[in-house]
Short mmCIF file of C-alpha atoms and ligand atoms in Angstrom, two decimals:
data_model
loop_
_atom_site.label_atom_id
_atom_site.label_comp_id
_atom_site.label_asym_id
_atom_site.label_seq_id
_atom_site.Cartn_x
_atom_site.Cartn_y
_atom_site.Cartn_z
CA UNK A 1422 0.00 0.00 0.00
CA UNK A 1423 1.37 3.52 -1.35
CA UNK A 1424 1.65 5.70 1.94
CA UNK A 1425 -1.51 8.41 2.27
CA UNK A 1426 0.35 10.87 1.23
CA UNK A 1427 1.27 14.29 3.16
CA UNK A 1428 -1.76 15.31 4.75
CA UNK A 1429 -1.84 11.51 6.00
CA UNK A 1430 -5.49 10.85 4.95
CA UNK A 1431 -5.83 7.70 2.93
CA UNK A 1432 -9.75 8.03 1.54
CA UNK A 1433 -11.58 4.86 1.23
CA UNK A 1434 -11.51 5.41 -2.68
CA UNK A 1435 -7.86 5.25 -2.79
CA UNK A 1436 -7.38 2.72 -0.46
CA UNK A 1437 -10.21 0.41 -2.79
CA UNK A 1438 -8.03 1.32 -6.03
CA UNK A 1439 -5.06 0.45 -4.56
CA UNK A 1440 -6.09 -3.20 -3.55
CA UNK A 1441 -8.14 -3.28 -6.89
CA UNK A 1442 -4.12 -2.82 -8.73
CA UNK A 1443 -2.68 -5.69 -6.41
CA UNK A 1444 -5.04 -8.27 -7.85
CA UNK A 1445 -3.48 -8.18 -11.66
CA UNK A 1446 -6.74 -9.40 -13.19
CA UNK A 1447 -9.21 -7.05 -11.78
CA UNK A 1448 -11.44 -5.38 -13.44
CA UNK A 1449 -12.21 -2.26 -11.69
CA UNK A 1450 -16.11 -3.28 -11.19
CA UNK A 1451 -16.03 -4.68 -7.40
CA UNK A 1452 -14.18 -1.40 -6.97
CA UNK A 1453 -17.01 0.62 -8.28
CA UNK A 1454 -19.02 -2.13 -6.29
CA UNK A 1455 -17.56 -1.26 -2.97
CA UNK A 1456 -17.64 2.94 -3.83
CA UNK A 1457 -21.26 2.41 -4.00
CA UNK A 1458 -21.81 0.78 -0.89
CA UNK A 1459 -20.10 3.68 0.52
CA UNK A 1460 -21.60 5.93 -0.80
CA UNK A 1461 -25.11 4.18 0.18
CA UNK A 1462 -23.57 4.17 3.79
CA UNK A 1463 -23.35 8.21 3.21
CA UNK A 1464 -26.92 8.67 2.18
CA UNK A 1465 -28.25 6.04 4.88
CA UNK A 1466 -26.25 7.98 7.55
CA UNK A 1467 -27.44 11.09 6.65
CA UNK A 1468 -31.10 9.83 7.01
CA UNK A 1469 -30.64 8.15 10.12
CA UNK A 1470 -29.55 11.58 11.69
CA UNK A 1471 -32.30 13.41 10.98
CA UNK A 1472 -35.18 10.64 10.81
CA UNK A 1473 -36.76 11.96 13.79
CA UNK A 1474 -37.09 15.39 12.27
CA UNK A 1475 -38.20 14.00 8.92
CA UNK A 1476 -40.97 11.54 10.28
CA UNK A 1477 -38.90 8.28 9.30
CA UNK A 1478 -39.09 6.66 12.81
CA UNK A 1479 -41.53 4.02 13.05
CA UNK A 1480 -43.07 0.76 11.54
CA UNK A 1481 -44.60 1.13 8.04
CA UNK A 1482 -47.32 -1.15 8.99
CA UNK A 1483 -46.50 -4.00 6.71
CA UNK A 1484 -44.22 -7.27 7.23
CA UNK A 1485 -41.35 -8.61 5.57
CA UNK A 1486 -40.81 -12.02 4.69
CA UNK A 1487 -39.64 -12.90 8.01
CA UNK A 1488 -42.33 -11.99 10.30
CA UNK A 1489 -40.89 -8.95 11.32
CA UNK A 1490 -42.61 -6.05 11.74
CA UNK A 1491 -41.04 -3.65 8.89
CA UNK A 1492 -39.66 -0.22 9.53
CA UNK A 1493 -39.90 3.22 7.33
CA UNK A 1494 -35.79 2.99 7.91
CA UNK A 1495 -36.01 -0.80 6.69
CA UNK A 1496 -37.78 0.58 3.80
CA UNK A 1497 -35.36 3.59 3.10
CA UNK A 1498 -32.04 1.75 3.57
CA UNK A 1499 -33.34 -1.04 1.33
CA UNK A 1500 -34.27 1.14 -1.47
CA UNK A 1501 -31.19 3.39 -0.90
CA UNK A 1502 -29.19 0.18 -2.04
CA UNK A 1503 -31.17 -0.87 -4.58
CA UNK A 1504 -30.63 2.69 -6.10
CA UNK A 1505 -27.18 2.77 -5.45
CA UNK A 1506 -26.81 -0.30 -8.01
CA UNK A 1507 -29.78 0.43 -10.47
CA UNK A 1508 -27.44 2.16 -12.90
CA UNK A 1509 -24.39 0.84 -12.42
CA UNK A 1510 -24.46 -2.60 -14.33
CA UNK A 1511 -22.04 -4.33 -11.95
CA UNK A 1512 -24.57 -6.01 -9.64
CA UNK A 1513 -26.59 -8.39 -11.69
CA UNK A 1514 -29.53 -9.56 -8.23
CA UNK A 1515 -29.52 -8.22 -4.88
CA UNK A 1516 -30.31 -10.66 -1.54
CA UNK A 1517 -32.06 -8.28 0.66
CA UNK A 1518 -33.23 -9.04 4.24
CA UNK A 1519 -35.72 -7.12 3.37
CA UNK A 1520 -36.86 -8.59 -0.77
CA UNK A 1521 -38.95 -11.94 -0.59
CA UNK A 1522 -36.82 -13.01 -3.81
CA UNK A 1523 -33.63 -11.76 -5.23
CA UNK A 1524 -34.09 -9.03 -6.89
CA UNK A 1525 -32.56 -8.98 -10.23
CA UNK A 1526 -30.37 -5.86 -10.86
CA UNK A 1527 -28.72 -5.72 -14.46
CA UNK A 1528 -28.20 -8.69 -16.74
CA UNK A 1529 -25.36 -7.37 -18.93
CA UNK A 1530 -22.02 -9.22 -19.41
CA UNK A 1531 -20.42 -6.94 -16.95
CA UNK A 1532 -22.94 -7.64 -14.39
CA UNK A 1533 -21.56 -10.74 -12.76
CA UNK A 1534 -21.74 -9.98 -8.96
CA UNK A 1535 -24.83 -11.12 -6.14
CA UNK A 1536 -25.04 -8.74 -3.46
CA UNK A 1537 -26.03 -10.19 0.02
CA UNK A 1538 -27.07 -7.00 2.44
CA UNK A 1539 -28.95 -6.44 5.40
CA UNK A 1540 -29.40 -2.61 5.20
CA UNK A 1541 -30.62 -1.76 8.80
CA UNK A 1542 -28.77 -4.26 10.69
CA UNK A 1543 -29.93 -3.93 15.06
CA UNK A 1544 -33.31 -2.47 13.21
CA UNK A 1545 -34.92 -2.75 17.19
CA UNK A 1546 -32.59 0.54 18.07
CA UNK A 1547 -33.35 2.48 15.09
CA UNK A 1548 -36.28 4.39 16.88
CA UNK A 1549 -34.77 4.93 20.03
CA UNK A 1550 -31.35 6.60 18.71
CA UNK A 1551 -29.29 3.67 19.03
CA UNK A 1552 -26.59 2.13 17.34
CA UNK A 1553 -27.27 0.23 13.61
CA UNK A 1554 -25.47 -0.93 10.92
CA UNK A 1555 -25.57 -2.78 7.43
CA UNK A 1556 -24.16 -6.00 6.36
CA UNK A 1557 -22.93 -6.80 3.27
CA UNK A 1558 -21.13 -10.03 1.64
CA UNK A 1559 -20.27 -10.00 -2.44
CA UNK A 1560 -19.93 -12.77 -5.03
CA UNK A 1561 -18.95 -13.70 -8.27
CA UNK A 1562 -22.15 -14.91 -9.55
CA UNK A 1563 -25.01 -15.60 -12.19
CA UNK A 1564 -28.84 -14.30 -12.10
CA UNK A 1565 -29.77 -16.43 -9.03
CA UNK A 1566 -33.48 -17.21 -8.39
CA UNK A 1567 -35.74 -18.60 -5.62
CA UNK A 1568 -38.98 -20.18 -5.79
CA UNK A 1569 -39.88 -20.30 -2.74
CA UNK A 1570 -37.33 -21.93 -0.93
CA UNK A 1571 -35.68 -24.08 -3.95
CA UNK A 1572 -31.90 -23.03 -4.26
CA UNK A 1573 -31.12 -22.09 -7.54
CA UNK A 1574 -27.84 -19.80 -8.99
CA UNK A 1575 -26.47 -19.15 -5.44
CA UNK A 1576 -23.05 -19.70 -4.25
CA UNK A 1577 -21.61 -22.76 -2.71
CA UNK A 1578 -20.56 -21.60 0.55
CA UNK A 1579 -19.43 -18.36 1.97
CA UNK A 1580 -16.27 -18.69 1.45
CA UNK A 1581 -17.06 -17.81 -2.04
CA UNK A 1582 -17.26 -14.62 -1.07
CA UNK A 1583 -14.69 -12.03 -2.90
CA UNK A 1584 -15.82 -9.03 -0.37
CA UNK A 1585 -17.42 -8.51 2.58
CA UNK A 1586 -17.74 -5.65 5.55
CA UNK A 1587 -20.68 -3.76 7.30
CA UNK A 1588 -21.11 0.22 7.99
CA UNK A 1589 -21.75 0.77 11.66
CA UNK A 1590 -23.72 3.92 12.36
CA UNK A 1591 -22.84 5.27 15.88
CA UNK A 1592 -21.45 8.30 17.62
CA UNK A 1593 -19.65 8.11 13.93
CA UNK A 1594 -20.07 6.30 11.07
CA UNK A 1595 -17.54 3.55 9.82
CA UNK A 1596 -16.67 1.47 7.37
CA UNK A 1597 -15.11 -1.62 7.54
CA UNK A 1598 -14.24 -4.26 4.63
CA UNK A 1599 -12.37 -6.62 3.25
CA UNK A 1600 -11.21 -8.25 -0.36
CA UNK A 1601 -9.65 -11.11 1.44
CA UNK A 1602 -6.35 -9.40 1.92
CA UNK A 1603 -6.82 -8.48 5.71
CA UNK A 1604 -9.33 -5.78 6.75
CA UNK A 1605 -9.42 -1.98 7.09
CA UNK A 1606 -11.79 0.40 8.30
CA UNK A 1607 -12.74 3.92 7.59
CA UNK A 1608 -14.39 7.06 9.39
CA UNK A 1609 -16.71 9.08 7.90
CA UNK A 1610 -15.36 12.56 7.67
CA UNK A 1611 -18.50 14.55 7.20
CA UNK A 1612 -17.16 17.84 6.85
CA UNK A 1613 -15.58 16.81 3.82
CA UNK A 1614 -17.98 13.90 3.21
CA UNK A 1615 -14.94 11.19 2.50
CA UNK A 1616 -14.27 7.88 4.59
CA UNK A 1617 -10.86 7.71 6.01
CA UNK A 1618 -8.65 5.31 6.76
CA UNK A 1619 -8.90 5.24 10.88
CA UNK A 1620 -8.23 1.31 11.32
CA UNK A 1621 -5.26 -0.03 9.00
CA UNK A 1622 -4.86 -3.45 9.22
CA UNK A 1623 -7.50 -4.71 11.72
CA UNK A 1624 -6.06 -7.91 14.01
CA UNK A 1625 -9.09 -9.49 16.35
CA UNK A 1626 -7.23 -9.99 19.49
CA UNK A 1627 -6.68 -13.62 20.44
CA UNK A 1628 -8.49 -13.30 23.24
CA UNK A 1629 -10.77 -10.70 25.15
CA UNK A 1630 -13.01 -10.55 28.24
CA UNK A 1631 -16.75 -9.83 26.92
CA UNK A 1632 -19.27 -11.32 25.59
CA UNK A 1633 -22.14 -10.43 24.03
CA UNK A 1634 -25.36 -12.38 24.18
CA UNK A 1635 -29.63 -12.03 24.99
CA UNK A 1636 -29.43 -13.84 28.16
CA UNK A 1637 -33.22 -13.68 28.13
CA UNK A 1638 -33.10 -16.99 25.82
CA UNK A 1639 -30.18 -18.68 27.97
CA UNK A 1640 -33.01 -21.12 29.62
CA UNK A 1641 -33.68 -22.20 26.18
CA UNK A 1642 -30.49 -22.97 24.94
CA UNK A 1643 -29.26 -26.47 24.34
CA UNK A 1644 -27.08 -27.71 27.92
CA UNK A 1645 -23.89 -27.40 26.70
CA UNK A 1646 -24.56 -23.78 25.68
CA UNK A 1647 -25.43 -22.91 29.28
CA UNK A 1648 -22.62 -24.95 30.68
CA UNK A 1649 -19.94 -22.53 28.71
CA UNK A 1650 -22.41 -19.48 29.78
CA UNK A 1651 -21.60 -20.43 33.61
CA UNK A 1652 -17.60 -20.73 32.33
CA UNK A 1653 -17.91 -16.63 31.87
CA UNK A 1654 -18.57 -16.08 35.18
CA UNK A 1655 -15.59 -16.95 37.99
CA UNK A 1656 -16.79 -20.11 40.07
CA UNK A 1657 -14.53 -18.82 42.70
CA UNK A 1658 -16.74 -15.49 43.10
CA UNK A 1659 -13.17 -13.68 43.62
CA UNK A 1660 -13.61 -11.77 40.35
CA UNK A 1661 -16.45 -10.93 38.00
CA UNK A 1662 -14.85 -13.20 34.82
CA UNK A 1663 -15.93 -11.66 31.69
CA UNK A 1664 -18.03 -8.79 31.16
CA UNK A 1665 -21.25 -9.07 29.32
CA UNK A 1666 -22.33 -6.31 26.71
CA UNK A 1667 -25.24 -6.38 23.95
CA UNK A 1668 -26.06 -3.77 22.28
CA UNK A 1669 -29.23 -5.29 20.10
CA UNK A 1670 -27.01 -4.99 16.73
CA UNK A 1671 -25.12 -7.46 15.94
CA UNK A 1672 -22.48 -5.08 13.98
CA UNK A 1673 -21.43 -2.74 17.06
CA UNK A 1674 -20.89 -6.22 19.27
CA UNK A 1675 -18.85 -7.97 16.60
CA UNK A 1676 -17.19 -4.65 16.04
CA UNK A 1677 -16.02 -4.96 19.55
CA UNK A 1678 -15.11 -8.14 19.27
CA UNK A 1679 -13.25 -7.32 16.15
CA UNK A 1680 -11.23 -4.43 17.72
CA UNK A 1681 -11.11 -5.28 21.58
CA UNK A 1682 -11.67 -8.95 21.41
CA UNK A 1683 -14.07 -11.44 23.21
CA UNK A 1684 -17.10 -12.93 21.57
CA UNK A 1685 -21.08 -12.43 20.03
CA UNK A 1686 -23.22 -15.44 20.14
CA UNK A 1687 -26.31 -16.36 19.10
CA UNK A 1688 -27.53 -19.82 19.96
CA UNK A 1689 -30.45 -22.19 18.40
CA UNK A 1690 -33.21 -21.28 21.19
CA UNK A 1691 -36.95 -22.41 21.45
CA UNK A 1692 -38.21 -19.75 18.84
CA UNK A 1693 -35.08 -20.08 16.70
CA UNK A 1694 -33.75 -23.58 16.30
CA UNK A 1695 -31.81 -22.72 13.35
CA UNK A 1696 -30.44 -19.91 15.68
CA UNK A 1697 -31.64 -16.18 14.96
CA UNK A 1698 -29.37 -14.64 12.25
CA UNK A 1699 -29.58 -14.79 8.37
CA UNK A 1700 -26.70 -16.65 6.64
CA UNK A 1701 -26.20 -14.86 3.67
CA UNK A 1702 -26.33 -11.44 5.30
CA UNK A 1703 -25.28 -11.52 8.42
CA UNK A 1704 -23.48 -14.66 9.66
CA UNK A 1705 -21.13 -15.12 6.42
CA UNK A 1706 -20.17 -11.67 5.55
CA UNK A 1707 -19.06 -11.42 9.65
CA UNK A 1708 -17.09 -14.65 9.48
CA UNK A 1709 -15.29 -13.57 6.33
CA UNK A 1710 -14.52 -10.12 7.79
CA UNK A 1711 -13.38 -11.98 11.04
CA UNK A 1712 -11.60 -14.50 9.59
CA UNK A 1713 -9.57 -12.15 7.39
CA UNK A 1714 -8.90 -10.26 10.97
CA UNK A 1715 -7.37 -13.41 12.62
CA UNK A 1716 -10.95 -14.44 14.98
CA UNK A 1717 -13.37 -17.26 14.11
CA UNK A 1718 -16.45 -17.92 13.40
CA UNK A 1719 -18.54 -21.17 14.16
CA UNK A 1720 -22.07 -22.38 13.63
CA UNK A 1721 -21.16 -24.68 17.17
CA UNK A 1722 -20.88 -27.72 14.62
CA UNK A 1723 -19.31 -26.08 11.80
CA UNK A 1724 -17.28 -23.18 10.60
CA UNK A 1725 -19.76 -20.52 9.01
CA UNK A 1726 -18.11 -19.99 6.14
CA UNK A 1727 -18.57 -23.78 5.17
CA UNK A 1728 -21.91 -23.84 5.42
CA UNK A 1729 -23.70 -25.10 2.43
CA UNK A 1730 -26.03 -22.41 1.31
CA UNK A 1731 -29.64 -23.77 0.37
CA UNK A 1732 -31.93 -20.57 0.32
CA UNK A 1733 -31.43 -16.70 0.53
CA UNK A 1734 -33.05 -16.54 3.99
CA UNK A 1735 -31.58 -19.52 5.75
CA UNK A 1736 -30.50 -19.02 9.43
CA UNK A 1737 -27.81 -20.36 11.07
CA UNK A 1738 -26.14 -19.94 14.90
CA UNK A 1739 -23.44 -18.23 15.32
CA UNK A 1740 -20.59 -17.65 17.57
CA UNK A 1741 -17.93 -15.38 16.70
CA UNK A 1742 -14.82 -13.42 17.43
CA UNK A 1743 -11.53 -13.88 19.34
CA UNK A 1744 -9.88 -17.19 18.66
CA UNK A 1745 -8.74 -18.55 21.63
CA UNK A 1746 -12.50 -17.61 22.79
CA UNK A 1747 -14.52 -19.59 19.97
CA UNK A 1748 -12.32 -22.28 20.99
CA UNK A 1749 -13.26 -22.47 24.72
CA UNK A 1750 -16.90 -21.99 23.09
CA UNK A 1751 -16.53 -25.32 20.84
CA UNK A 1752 -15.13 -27.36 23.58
CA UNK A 1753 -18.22 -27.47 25.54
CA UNK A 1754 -19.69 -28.08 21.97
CA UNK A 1755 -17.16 -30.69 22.01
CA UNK A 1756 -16.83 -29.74 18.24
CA UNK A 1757 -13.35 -28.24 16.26
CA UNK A 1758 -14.18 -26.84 12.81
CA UNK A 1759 -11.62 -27.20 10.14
CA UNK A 1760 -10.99 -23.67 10.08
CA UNK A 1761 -9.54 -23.51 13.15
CA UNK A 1762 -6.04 -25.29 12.04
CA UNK A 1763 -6.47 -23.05 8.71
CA UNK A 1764 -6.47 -19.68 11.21
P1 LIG B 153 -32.28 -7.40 12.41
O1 LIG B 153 -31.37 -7.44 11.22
O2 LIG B 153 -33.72 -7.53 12.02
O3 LIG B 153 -32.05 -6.19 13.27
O4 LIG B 153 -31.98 -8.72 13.29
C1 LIG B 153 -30.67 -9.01 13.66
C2 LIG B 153 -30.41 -8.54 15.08
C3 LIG B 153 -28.96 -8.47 15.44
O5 LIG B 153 -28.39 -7.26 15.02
C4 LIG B 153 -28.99 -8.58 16.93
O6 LIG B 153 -27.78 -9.06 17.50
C5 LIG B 153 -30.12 -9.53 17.16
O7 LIG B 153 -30.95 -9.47 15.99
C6 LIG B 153 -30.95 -9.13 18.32
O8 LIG B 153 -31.94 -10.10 18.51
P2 LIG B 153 -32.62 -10.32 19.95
O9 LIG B 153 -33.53 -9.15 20.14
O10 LIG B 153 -33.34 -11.61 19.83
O11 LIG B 153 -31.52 -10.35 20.96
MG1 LIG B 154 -29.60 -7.91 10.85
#
């Protein structure tokens, strides 16, 4: 990487062109790829600041096709990316968290990637000013389809995935990605409206003292789950163990995880016994990110990024971050994923 020059700010632009000249067969379209999801992040952060002033808090009424209870920010930050791509002829479908079906994008020659994105990731704290994010994971793909539930066009596994990172909007927003040649993130100057490189090189620590989980489901969890939940606590009572934080979106916890170390899990529970999270994106674009960082990612039985994808809406658990920590995790699993001799 050329240094940033002498003011010392490397813009997410540059830093995406640079990586895109490393790779002697690129292209230059999962460059324009990743610009756009930047500059979707810009839009979508602008609207989340001022949604209370502009009447977007609030449900719309209507449900997506998970049950959920959609939100007028659900509905912006979708469309936001959908517009962001409508033009561009890279993208050629879109998996949405929040579209039924792919939607299909482009279908010229140049249009060979699928975008996987949840747009308003944490979508329970968007009304109450707190911290949200969106997910996305990229890959090399055809026109894929799904009728109703029968996998067709969609990538093996996710470690097909040639890019993958989230924007986390907090006290500032930040952008984090990777091309599979370690991961970097960015904050959002808004005076001058450019991400800048504020996290070269992002290492997960190997280990780390919190852990983020709802321990409202804990009672529900399979045994061996609650037997490494009492393993965070100190049996001797002499010290607290780890520290427990949750913030309701997954991005700011694995973001912590990512920079500070410890873990985010989300176990199969009564009303979830696939777990919680979406595969394509959430769990997979994470465990790419994470894995590219140094951390893991398991399902409990197997690493995320080998699990076979069947539909666009599959769930899967999850456990994530710190290595040493996902492996304390899959020993009261009494399960080892391949991945973590490959890490
Ligand atoms: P969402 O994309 O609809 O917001 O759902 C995903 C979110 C995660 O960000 C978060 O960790 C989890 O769901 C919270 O779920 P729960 O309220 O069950 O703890
Ligand atoms: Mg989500």
């Amino acid at each position: 990487m050329m240094p940033a020059g002498p003011t010392g700010r490397m813009t997410l632009s540059r830093h995406i062109l640079e990586c895109q000249r490393r790779q002697p067969d690129a292209t230059g379209e999962l460059a324009v790829l990743l610009t756009q999801l930047a500059f979707a992040g810009k839009v979508f952060a602008h609207e989340l600041r001022r949604a209370a002033l502009v009447g977007d808090l609030g449900a719309t009424g209507a449900t997506n096709v998970q049950g959920e209870a959609t939100r007028k920010l659900d509905v912006f930050g979708n469309q936001t990316i959908i517009e962001a791509f409508a033009h561009a002829e890279i993208v050629a479908a879109i998996v949405s968290e929040e579209e039924d079906e792919p939607r299909q994008i482009a279908s010229g020659a140049k249009a060979s990637y699928l975008l996987c994105v949840d747009p308003l990731d944490g979508s329970s704290n968007s009304d109450t000013n707190g911290v949200v994010g969106t997910i996305f994971g990229v890959y090399r793909s055809g026109q894929p389809s799904e009728a109703r539930g029968v996998r067709s066009g969609l990538p093996g596994t996710g470690r097909e995935q040639v890019a993958a990172g989230y924007i986390m909007y907090g006290p500032s927003t930040v952008f984090v990605y990777t091309t599979g040649d370690g991961v970097n993130g960015f904050t959002l100057d808004g005076d001058i409206g450019e991400f800048l490189l504020t996290h070269p090189d992002i290492r997960c620590p190997a280990e780390g003292r919190y852990y983020a989980v709802n321990l409202a489901a804990a009672r529900e969890w399979p045994a061996a789950t609650q037997a490494y939940l009492d393993s965070l606590g100190d049996p001797t009572g002499r010290s607290r163990g780890y520290s427990q934080r949750y913030s309701g979106a997954l991005v700011a916890d694995v973001h912590r995880a990512l920079l500070e170390g410890g873990t985010y899990f989300y176990p199969p529970d009564r009303g979830h016994p696939d777990g919680k999270l979406r595969l394509l994106y959430e769990c997979a674009p994470l465990a790419f990110v994470v894995e590219q960082a140094g951390g893991r990612a398991t399902t409990g039985e197997t690493c995320v990024l080998d699990v076979r994808i069947e539909t666009i809406h599959q769930r899967a658990p999850l456990a994530i971050g710190s290595r040493v920590e996902i492996e304390r995790y899959e020993q009261f699993l009494n399960t080892r994923c391949d991945c973590a001799t490959r890490s």
